[in-house]
Structure formats: structure tokens, C-alpha cells
Coordinates of N, CA and C and ligand atoms in Angstrom, one line a residue:
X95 N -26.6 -10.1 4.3 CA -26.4 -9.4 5.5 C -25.0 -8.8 5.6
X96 N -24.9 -7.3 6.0 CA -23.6 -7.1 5.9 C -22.7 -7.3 7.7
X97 N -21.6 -8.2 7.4 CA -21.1 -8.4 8.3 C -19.9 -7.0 8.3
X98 N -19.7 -6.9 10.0 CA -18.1 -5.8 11.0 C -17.1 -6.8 10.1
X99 N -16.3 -6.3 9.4 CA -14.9 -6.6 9.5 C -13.8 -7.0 10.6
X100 N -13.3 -7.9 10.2 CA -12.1 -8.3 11.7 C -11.2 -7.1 11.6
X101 N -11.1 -6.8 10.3 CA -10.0 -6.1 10.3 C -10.2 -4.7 10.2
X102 N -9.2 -3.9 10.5 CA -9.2 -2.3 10.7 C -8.7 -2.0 9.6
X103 N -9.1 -0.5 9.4 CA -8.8 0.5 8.5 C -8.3 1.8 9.5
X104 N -6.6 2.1 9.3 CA -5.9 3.3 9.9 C -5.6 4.0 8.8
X105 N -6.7 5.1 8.2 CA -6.2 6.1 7.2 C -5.1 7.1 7.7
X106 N -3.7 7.4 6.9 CA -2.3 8.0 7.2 C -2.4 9.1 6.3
X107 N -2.2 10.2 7.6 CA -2.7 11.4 7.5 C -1.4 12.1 7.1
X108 N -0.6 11.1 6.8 CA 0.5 11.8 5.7 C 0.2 12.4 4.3
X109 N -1.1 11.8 3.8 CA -1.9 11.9 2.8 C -3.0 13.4 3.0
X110 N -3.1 14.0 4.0 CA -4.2 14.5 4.5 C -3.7 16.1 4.4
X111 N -4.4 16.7 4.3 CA -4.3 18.2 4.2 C -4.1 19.0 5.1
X112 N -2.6 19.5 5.0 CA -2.1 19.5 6.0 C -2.5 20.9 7.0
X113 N -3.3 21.7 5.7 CA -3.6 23.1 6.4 C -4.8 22.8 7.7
X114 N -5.0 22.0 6.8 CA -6.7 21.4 8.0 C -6.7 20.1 8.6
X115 N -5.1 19.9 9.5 CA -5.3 18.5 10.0 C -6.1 17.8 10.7
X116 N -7.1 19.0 11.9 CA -8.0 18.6 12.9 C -8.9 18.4 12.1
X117 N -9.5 18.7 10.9 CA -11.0 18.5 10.0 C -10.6 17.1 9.7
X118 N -9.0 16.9 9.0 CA -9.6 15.5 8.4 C -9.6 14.4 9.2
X119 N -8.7 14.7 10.2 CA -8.8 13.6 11.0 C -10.5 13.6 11.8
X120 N -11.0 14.4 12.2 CA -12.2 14.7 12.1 C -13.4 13.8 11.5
X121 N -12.3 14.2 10.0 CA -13.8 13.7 8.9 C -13.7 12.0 8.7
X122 N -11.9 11.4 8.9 CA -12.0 10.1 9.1 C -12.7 9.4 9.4
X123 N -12.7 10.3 11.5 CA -13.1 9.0 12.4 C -15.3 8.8 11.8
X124 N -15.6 9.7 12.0 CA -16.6 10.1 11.3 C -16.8 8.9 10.1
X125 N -16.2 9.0 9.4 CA -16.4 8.3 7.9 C -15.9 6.4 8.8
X126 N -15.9 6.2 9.8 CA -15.7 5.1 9.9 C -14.0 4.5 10.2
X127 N -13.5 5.2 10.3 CA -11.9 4.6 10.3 C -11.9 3.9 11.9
X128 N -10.4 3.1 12.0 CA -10.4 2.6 13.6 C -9.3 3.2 14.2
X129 N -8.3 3.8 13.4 CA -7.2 4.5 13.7 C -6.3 5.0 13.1
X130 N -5.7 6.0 13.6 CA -5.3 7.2 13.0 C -3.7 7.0 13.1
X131 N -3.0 6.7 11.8 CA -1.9 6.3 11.1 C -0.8 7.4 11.5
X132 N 0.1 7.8 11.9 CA 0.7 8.7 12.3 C 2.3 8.4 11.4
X133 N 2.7 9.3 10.7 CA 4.1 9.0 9.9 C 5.0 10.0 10.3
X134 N 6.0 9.6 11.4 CA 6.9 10.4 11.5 C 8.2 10.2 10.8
X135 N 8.9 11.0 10.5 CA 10.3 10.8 9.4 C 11.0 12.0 9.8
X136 N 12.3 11.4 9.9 CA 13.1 12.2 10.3 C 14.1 13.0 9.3
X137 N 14.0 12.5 8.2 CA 15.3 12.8 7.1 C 16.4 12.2 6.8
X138 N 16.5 11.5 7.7 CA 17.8 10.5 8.0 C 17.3 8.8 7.3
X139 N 16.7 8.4 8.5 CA 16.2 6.9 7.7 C 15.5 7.1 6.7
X140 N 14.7 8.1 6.2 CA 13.6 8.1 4.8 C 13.7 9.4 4.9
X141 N 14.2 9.8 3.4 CA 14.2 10.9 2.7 C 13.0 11.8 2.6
X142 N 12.3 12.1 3.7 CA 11.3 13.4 3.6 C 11.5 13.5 5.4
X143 N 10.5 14.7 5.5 CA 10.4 15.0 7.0 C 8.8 15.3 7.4
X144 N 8.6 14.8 8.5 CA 7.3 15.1 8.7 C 6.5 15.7 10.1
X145 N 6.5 15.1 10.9 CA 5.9 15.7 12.5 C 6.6 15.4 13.8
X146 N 6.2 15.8 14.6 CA 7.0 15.7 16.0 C 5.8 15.4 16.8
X147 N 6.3 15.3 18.2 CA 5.5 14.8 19.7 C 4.6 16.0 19.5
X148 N 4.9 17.4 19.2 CA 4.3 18.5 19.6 C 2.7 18.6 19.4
X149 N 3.1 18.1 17.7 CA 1.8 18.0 17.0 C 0.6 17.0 17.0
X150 N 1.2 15.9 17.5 CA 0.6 15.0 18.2 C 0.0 15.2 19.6
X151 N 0.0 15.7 20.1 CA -0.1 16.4 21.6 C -1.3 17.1 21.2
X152 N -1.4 17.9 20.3 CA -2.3 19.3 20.0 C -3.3 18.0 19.4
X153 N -3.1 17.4 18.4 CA -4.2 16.1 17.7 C -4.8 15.3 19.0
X154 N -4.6 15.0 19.7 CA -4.9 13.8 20.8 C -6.1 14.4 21.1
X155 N -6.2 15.8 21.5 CA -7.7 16.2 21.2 C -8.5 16.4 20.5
X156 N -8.4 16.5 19.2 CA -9.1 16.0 18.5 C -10.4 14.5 18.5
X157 N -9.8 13.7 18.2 CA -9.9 12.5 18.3 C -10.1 11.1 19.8
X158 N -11.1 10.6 19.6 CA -10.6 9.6 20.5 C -10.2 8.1 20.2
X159 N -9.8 8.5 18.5 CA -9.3 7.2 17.9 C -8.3 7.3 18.5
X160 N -7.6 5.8 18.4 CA -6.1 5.0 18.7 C -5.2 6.0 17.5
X161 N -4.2 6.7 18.5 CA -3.1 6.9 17.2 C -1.8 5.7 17.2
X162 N -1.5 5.4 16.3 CA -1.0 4.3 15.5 C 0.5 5.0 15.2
X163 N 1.4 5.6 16.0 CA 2.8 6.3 15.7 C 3.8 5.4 15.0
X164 N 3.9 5.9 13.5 CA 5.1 4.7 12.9 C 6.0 5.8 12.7
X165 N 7.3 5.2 13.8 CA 8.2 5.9 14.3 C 9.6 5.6 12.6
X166 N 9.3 6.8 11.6 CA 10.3 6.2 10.5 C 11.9 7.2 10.9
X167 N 12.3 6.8 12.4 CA 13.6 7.6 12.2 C 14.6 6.9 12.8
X168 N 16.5 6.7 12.7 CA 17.3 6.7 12.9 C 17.0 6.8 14.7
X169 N 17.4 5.5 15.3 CA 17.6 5.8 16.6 C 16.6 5.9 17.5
X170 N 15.2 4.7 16.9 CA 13.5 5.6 18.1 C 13.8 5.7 19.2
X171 N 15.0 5.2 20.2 CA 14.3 5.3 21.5 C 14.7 6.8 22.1
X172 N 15.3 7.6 20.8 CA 15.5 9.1 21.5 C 13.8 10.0 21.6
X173 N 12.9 9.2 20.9 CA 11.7 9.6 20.9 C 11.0 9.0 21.7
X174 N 10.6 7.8 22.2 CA 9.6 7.0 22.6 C 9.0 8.0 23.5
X175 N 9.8 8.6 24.8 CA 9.2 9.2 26.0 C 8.6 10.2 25.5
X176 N 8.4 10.8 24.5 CA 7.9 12.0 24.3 C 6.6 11.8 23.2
X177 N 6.6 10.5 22.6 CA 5.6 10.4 21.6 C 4.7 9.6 22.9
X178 N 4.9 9.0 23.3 CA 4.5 8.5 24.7 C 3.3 9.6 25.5
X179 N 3.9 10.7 25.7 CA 3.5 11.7 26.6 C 2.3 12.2 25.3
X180 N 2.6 12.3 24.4 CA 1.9 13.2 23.6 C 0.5 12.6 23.4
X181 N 0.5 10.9 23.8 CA -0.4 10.1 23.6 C -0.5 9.4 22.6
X182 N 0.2 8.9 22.0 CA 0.7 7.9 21.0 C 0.0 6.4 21.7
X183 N -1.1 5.7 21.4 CA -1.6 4.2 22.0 C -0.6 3.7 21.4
X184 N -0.2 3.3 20.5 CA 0.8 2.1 19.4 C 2.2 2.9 19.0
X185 N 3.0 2.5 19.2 CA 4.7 2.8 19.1 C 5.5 1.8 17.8
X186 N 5.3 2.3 16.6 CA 6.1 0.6 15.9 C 7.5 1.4 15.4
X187 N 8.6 1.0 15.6 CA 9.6 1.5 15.4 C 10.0 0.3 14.2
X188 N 11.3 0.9 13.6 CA 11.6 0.1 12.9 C 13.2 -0.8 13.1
X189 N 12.6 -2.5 12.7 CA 14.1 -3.1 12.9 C 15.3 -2.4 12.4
X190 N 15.2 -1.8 11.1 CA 16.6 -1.7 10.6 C 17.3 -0.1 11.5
X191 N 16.3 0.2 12.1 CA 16.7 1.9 12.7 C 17.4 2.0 13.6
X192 N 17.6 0.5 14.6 CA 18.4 0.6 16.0 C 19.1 -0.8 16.4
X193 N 20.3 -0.7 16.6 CA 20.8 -2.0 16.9 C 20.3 -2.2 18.5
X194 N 19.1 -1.6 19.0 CA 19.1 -2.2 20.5 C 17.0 -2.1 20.5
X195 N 17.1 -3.2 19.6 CA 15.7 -3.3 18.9 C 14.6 -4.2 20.6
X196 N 15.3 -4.8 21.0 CA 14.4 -5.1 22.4 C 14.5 -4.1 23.5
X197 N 15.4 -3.3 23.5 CA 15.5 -2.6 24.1 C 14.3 -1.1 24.1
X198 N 14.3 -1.4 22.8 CA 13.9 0.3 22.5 C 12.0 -0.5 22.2
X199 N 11.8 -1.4 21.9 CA 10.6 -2.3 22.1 C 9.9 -2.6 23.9
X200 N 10.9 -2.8 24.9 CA 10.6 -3.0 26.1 C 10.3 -1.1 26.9
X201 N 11.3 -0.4 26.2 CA 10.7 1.4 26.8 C 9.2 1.4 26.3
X202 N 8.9 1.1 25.0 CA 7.4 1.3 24.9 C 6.1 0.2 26.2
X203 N 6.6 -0.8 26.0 CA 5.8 -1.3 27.0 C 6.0 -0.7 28.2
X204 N 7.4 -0.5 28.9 CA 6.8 0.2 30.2 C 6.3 1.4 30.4
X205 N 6.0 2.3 29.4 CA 5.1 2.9 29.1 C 3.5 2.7 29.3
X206 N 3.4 1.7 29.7 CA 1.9 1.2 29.0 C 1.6 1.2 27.4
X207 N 2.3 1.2 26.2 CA 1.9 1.4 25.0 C 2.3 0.0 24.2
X208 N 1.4 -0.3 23.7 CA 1.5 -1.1 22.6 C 2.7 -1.1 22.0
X209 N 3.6 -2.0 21.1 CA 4.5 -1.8 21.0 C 4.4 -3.0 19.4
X210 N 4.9 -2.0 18.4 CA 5.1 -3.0 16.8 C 6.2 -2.9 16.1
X211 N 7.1 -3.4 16.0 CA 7.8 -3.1 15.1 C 7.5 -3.5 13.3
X212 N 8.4 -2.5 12.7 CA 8.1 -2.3 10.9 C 9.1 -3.2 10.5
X213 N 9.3 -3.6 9.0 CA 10.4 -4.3 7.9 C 10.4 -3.3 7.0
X214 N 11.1 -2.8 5.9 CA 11.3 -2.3 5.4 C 11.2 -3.5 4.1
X215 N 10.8 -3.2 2.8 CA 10.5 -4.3 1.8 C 11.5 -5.2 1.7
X216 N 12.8 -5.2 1.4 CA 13.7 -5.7 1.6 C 14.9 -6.2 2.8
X217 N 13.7 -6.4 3.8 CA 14.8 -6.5 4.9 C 14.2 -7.9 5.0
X218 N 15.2 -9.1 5.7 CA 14.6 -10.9 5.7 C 14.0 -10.6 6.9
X219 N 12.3 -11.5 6.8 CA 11.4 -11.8 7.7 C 12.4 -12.6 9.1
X220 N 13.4 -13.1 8.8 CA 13.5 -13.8 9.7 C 14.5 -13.0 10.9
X221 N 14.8 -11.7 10.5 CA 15.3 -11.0 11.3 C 14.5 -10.8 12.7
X222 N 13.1 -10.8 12.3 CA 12.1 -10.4 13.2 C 11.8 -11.3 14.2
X223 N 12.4 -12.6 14.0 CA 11.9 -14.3 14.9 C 12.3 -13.5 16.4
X224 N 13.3 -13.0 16.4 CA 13.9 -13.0 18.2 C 12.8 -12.2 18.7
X225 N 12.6 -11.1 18.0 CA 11.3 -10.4 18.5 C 10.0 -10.9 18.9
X226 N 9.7 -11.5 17.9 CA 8.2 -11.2 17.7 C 7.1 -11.4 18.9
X227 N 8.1 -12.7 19.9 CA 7.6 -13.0 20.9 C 7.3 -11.6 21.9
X228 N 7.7 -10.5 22.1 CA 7.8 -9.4 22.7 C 6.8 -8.4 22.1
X229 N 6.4 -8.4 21.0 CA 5.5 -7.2 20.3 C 4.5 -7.5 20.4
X230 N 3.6 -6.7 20.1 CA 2.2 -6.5 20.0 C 1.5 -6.7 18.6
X231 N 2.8 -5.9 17.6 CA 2.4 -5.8 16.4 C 3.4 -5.6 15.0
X232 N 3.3 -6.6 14.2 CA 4.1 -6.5 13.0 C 3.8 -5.5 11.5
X233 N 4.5 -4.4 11.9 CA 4.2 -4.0 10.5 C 5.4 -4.2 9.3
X234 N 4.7 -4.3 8.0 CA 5.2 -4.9 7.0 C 4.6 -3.7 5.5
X235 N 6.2 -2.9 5.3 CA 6.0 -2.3 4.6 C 5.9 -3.0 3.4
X236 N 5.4 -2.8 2.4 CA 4.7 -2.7 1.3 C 5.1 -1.7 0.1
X237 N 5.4 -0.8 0.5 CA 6.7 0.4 -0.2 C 7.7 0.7 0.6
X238 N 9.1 1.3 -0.3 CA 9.8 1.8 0.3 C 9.2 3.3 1.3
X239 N 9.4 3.0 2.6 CA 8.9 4.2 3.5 C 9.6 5.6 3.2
X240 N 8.7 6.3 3.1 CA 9.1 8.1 2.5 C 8.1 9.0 2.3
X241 N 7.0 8.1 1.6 CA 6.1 9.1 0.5 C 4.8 8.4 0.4
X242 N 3.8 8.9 0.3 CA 2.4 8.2 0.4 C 2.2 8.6 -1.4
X243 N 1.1 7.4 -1.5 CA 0.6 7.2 -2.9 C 1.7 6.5 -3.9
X244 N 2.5 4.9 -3.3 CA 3.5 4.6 -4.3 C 2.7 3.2 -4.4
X245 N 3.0 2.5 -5.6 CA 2.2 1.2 -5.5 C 2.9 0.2 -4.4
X246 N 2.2 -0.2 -4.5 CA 2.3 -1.7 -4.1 C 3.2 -2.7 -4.4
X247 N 4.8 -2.7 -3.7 CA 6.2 -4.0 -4.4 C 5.1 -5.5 -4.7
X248 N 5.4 -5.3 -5.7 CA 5.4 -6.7 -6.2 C 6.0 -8.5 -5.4
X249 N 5.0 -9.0 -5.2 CA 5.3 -10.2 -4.2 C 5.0 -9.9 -2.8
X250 N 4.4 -9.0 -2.3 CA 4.5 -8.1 -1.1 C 3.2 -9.5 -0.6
X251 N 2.4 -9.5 -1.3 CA 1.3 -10.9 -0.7 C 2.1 -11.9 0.0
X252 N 2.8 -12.2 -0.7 CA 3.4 -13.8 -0.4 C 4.2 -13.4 1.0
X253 N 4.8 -12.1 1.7 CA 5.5 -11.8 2.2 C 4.6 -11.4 3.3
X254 N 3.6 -11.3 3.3 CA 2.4 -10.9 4.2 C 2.0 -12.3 4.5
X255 N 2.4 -13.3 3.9 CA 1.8 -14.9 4.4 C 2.4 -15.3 5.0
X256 N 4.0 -15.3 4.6 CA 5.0 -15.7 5.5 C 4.8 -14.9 6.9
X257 N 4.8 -13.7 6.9 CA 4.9 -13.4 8.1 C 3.7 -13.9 9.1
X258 N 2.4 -13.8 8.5 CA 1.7 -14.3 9.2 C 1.6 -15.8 9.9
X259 N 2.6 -16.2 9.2 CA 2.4 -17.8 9.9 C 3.5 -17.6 10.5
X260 N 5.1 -16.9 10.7 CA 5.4 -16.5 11.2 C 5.0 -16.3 13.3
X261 N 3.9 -14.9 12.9 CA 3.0 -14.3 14.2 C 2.5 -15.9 14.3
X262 N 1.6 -16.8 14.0 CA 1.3 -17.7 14.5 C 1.7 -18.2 15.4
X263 N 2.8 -18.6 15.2 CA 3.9 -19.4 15.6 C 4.3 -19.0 16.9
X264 N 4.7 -17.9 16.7 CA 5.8 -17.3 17.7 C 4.6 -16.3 18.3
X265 N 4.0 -15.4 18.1 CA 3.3 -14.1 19.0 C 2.1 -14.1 18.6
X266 N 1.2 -15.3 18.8 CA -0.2 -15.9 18.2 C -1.3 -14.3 18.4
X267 N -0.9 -13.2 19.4 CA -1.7 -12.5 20.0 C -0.8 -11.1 19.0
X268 N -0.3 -10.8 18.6 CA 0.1 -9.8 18.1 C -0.8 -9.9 16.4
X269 N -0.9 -8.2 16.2 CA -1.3 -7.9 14.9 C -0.5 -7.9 13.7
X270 N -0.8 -7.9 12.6 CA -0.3 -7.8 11.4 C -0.7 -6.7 10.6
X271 N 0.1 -5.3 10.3 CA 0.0 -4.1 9.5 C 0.1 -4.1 8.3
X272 N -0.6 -4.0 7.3 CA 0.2 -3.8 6.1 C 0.0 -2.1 5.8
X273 N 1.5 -1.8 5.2 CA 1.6 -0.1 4.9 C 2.0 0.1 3.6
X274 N 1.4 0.9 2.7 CA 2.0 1.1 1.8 C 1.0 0.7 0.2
X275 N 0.5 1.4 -0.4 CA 0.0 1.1 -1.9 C -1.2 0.7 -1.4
X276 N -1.6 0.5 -0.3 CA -3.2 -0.1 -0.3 C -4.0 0.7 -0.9
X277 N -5.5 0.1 -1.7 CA -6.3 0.6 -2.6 C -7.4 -0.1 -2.4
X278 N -8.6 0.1 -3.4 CA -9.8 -0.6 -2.8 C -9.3 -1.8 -4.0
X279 N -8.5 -1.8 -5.1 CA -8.5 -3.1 -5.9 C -7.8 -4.3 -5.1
X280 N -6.8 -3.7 -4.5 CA -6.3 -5.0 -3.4 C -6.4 -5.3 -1.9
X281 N -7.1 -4.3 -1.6 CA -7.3 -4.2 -0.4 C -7.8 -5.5 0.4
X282 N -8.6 -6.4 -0.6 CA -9.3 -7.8 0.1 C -8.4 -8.5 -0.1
X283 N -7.3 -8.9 -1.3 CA -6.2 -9.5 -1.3 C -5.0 -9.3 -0.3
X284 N -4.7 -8.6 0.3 CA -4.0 -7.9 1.3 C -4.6 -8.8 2.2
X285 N -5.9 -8.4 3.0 CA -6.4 -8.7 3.9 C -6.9 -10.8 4.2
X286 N -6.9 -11.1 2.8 CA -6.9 -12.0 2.8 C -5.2 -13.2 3.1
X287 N -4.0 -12.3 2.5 CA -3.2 -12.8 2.9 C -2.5 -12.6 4.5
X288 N -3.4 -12.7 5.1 CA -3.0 -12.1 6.6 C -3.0 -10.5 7.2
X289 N -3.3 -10.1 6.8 CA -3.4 -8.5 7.1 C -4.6 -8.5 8.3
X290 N -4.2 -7.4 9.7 CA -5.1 -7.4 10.6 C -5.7 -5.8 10.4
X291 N -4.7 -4.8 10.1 CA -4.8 -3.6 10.1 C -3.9 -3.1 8.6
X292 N -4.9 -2.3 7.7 CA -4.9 -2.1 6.8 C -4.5 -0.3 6.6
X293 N -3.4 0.1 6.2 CA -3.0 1.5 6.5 C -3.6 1.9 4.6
X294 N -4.2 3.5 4.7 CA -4.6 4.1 4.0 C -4.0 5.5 3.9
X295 N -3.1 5.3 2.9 CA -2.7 6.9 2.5 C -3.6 7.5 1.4
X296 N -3.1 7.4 0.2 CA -4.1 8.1 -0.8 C -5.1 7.9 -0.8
X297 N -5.2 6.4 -0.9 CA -6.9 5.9 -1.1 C -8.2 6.4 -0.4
X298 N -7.7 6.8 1.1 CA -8.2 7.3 1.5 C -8.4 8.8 1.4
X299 N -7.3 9.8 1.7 CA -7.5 11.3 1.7 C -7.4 11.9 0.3
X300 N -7.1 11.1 -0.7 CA -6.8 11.2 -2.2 C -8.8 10.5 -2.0
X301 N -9.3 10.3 -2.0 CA -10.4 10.1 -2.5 C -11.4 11.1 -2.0
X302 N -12.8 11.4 -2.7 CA -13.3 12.7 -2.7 C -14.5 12.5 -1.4
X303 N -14.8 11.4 -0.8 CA -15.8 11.1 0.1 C -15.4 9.7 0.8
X304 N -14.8 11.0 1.9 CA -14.4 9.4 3.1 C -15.2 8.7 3.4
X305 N -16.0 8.3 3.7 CA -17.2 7.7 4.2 C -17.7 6.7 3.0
X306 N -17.9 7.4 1.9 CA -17.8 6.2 0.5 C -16.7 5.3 0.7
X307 N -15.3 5.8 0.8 CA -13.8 5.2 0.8 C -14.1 4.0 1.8
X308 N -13.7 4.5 2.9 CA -13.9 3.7 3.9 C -15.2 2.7 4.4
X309 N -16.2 3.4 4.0 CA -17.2 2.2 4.0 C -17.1 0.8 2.1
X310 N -16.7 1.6 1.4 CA -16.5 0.4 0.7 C -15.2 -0.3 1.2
X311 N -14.3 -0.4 1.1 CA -12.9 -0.9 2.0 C -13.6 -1.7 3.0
X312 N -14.7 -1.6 3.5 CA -14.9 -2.4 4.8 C -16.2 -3.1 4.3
X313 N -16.9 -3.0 3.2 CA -17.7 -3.7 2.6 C -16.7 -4.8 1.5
X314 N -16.0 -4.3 0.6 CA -15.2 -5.8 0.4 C -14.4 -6.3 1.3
X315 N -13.6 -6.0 2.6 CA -13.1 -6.6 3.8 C -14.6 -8.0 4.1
X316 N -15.6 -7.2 4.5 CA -16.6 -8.2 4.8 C -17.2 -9.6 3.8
X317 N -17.2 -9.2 2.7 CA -17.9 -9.8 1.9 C -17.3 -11.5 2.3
X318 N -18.2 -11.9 1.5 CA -17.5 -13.2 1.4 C -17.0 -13.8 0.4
X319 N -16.0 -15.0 0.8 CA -15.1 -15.6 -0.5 C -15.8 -15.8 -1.9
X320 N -15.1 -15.1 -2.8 CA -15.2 -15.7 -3.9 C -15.1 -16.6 -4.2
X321 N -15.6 -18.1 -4.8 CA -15.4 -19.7 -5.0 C -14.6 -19.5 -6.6
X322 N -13.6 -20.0 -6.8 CA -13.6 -20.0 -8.1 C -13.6 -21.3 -8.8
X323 N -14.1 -21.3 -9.8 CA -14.1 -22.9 -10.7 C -13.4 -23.5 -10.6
Ligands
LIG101 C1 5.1 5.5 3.8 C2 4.2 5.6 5.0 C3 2.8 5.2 4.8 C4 2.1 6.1 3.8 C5 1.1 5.2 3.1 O1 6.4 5.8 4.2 O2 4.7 4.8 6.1 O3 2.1 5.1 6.0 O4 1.4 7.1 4.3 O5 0.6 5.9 2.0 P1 -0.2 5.2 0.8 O6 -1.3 4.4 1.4 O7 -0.6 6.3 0.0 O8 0.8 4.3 0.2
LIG102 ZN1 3.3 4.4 7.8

């Protein structure tokens, strides 16, 4: 019997073609996805550039998936009110981008918006303790943030466990993101070390039949444990 997955699949339409953004997000929700991964970069904190409130605003119709805004720039709370407006559901900004990290976490909630903050691969989990009680949702890069289609850092599992027992502890009701190198080879390994919401850049728009992609991704999510000897 095939069982729903607990967990979500947010294919990151950083990956997606950019001439035809309304088709593929289109063809995502269609193919099964639960939300639409949003990569904004400023040039400053991560070396590329990518969208604004504007474009987001124009997408909101598209779709009536959850957009999922990972805010990758220097300084979020000069954005919040505007990705806010544009209809951004999820706001995750990142720890290392703002020394006024509850601050700029408490503008998204009075918003009404969900509110996550990111780590960058090398930043200590335990930076995030004062937080976590305040968020909604932990995301935990997996590559350095910039560029879609990079593997997967090494040790990144073990660091997706910690944090989850982490969220336990401290914000039992908040999610856990993993971003970065997801594929269909690890994608149940990911998900098995704590992962609630599973981000898809290549794997997803780099592959030739979303609907194949994403329905297998949610067929090994479902399956059940392998026993080993
Ligand atoms: C990286 C972005 C990711 C990226 C993931 O800076 O935050 O969301 O799109 O792409 P893949 O899944 O291809 O690694
Ligand atoms: Zn992202």
C-alpha cells in the first residue's frame, strides 16, 4: 500500500527556466510538489543575484502553493515588508546575515508569516539555541548557498540529527529544511535523519518529467525501513 509522506517536497525554482517561470512552477505543483522554494540573493551575502518582491507578486498568481522565500541577503529585515506584501507564506532569513536576528524573526511574525531561519554549512548549531524557541522553521544548508546543482557537504546527515534533536528540545512544533544537493540517491537518508521539508533544485527541474521526479522522491520518502542484517 502506498502511504502520503510526512514530509514535503519544495522544488527551487532557482533551477527552473527562467524564460517560462509561470509554466514550471505550473508544472511542479501539478507534478505533485507542496511548495515553491523561492531563492533570493543579493550579491553580497552569496555570490550570484536572483529576484525581488516584484516577481514574486506577479508568481503569487500563478500558484496556490505555499511560497517558501529563503531570504540569502545581507541585512533581511530591509526586505521582509515587501516580500510579505508580495505574498511570501514562509520568511527564513539567515543567522549569519543580521546581528538583530530576533528582531528581524519577530517583523515576520507580525506579519502573519511563518518565520525560519537558515545556517550556512559551517556556521555552529548552537548559535541557533536562543532562537529556535521563536521560529517556525529551521533551515540547514547542505551547500554553500549561491548556485543550485552542488553536492551534498559531507557529514551534512549527522548535522541534520543534531539539529533535530536540537528542534525537539527547544521548538518541538517548528520544521526542519534541508537545502542543498538533494537527489533521489539520498533523499530517504536526508529525510530519515530528521528532515521535514526536503528542497529540490536540479533533481527536480534538471530532470526530464516532474511528475516521475517528484512522485518517485515521495515514493522512497514513503516506503518503509529497510531492516539490515
Ligand atoms: C542554494 C539555494 C538552494 C538551491 C538548491 O543557494 O539556496 O535552494 O536552489 O539547489 P540544488 O537542489 O540543485 O542543490
Ligand atoms: Zn534555498
Amino acid at each position: 500500500m502506498y502511504e502520503i509522506p510526512m514530509q514535503k517536497i519544495a522544488p527551487s525554482i532557482l533551477s527552473a527556466d527562467g524564460s517560462r517561470l509561470g509554466e514550471e512552477i505550473a508544472a511542479v505543483e501539478a507534478a505533485g510538489a507542496d511548495l515553491i522554494h523561492v531563492d533570493v540573493m543579493d550579491g553580497h551575502f552569496v555570490p550570484n543575484l536572483t529576484l525581488g518582491p516584484g516577481l514574486v507578486k506577479s508568481l503569487r498568481k500563478i500558484t496556490r502553493l505555499p511560497f517558501d522565500v529563503h531570504l540569502m541577503v545581507e541585512s533581511p529585515e530591509r526586505f521582509i515588508d515587501e516580500f510579505a506584501k508580495a505574498g511570501a507564506d514562509l520568511i527564513t532569513i539567515h543567522a549569519e546575515a543580521t546581528v538583530h536576528l530576533h528582531r528581524a524573526v519577530t517583523m515576520v511574525r507580525e506579519r502573519g508569516i511563518r518565520a525560519g531561519v537558515s545556517l550556512n554549512p559551517a556556521t555552529p548549531l548552537f548559535q541557533i539555541e536562543p532562537i529556535l524557541p521563536y521560529i517556525d522553521l529551521l533551515l540547514i544548508m547542505t551547500v554553500n548557498p549561491g548556485f543550485g546543482g552542488q553536492k551534498l557537504i559531507e557529514g551534512s546527515l549527522h548535522r541534520i540529527r543534531q539539529a533535530k534533536e536540537m528542534i525537539h528540545i527547544l521548538s518541538p512544533e517548528a520544521e526542519l529544511e534541508v537545502d542543498g544537493g538533494v537527489t533521489l540517491q539520498n533523499i530517504r537518508s536526508i529525510a530519515d535523519a530528521g528532515a521535514d521539508i526536503l528542497v529540490g533544485g536540479a533533481s527536480v527541474f534538471g530532470s526530464e518529467d516532474y511528475t516521475a521526479t517528484i512522485g518517485q522522491m515521495k515514493a522512497l520518502l514513503a516506503a518503509p525501513p529497510t531492516v539490515s542484517a
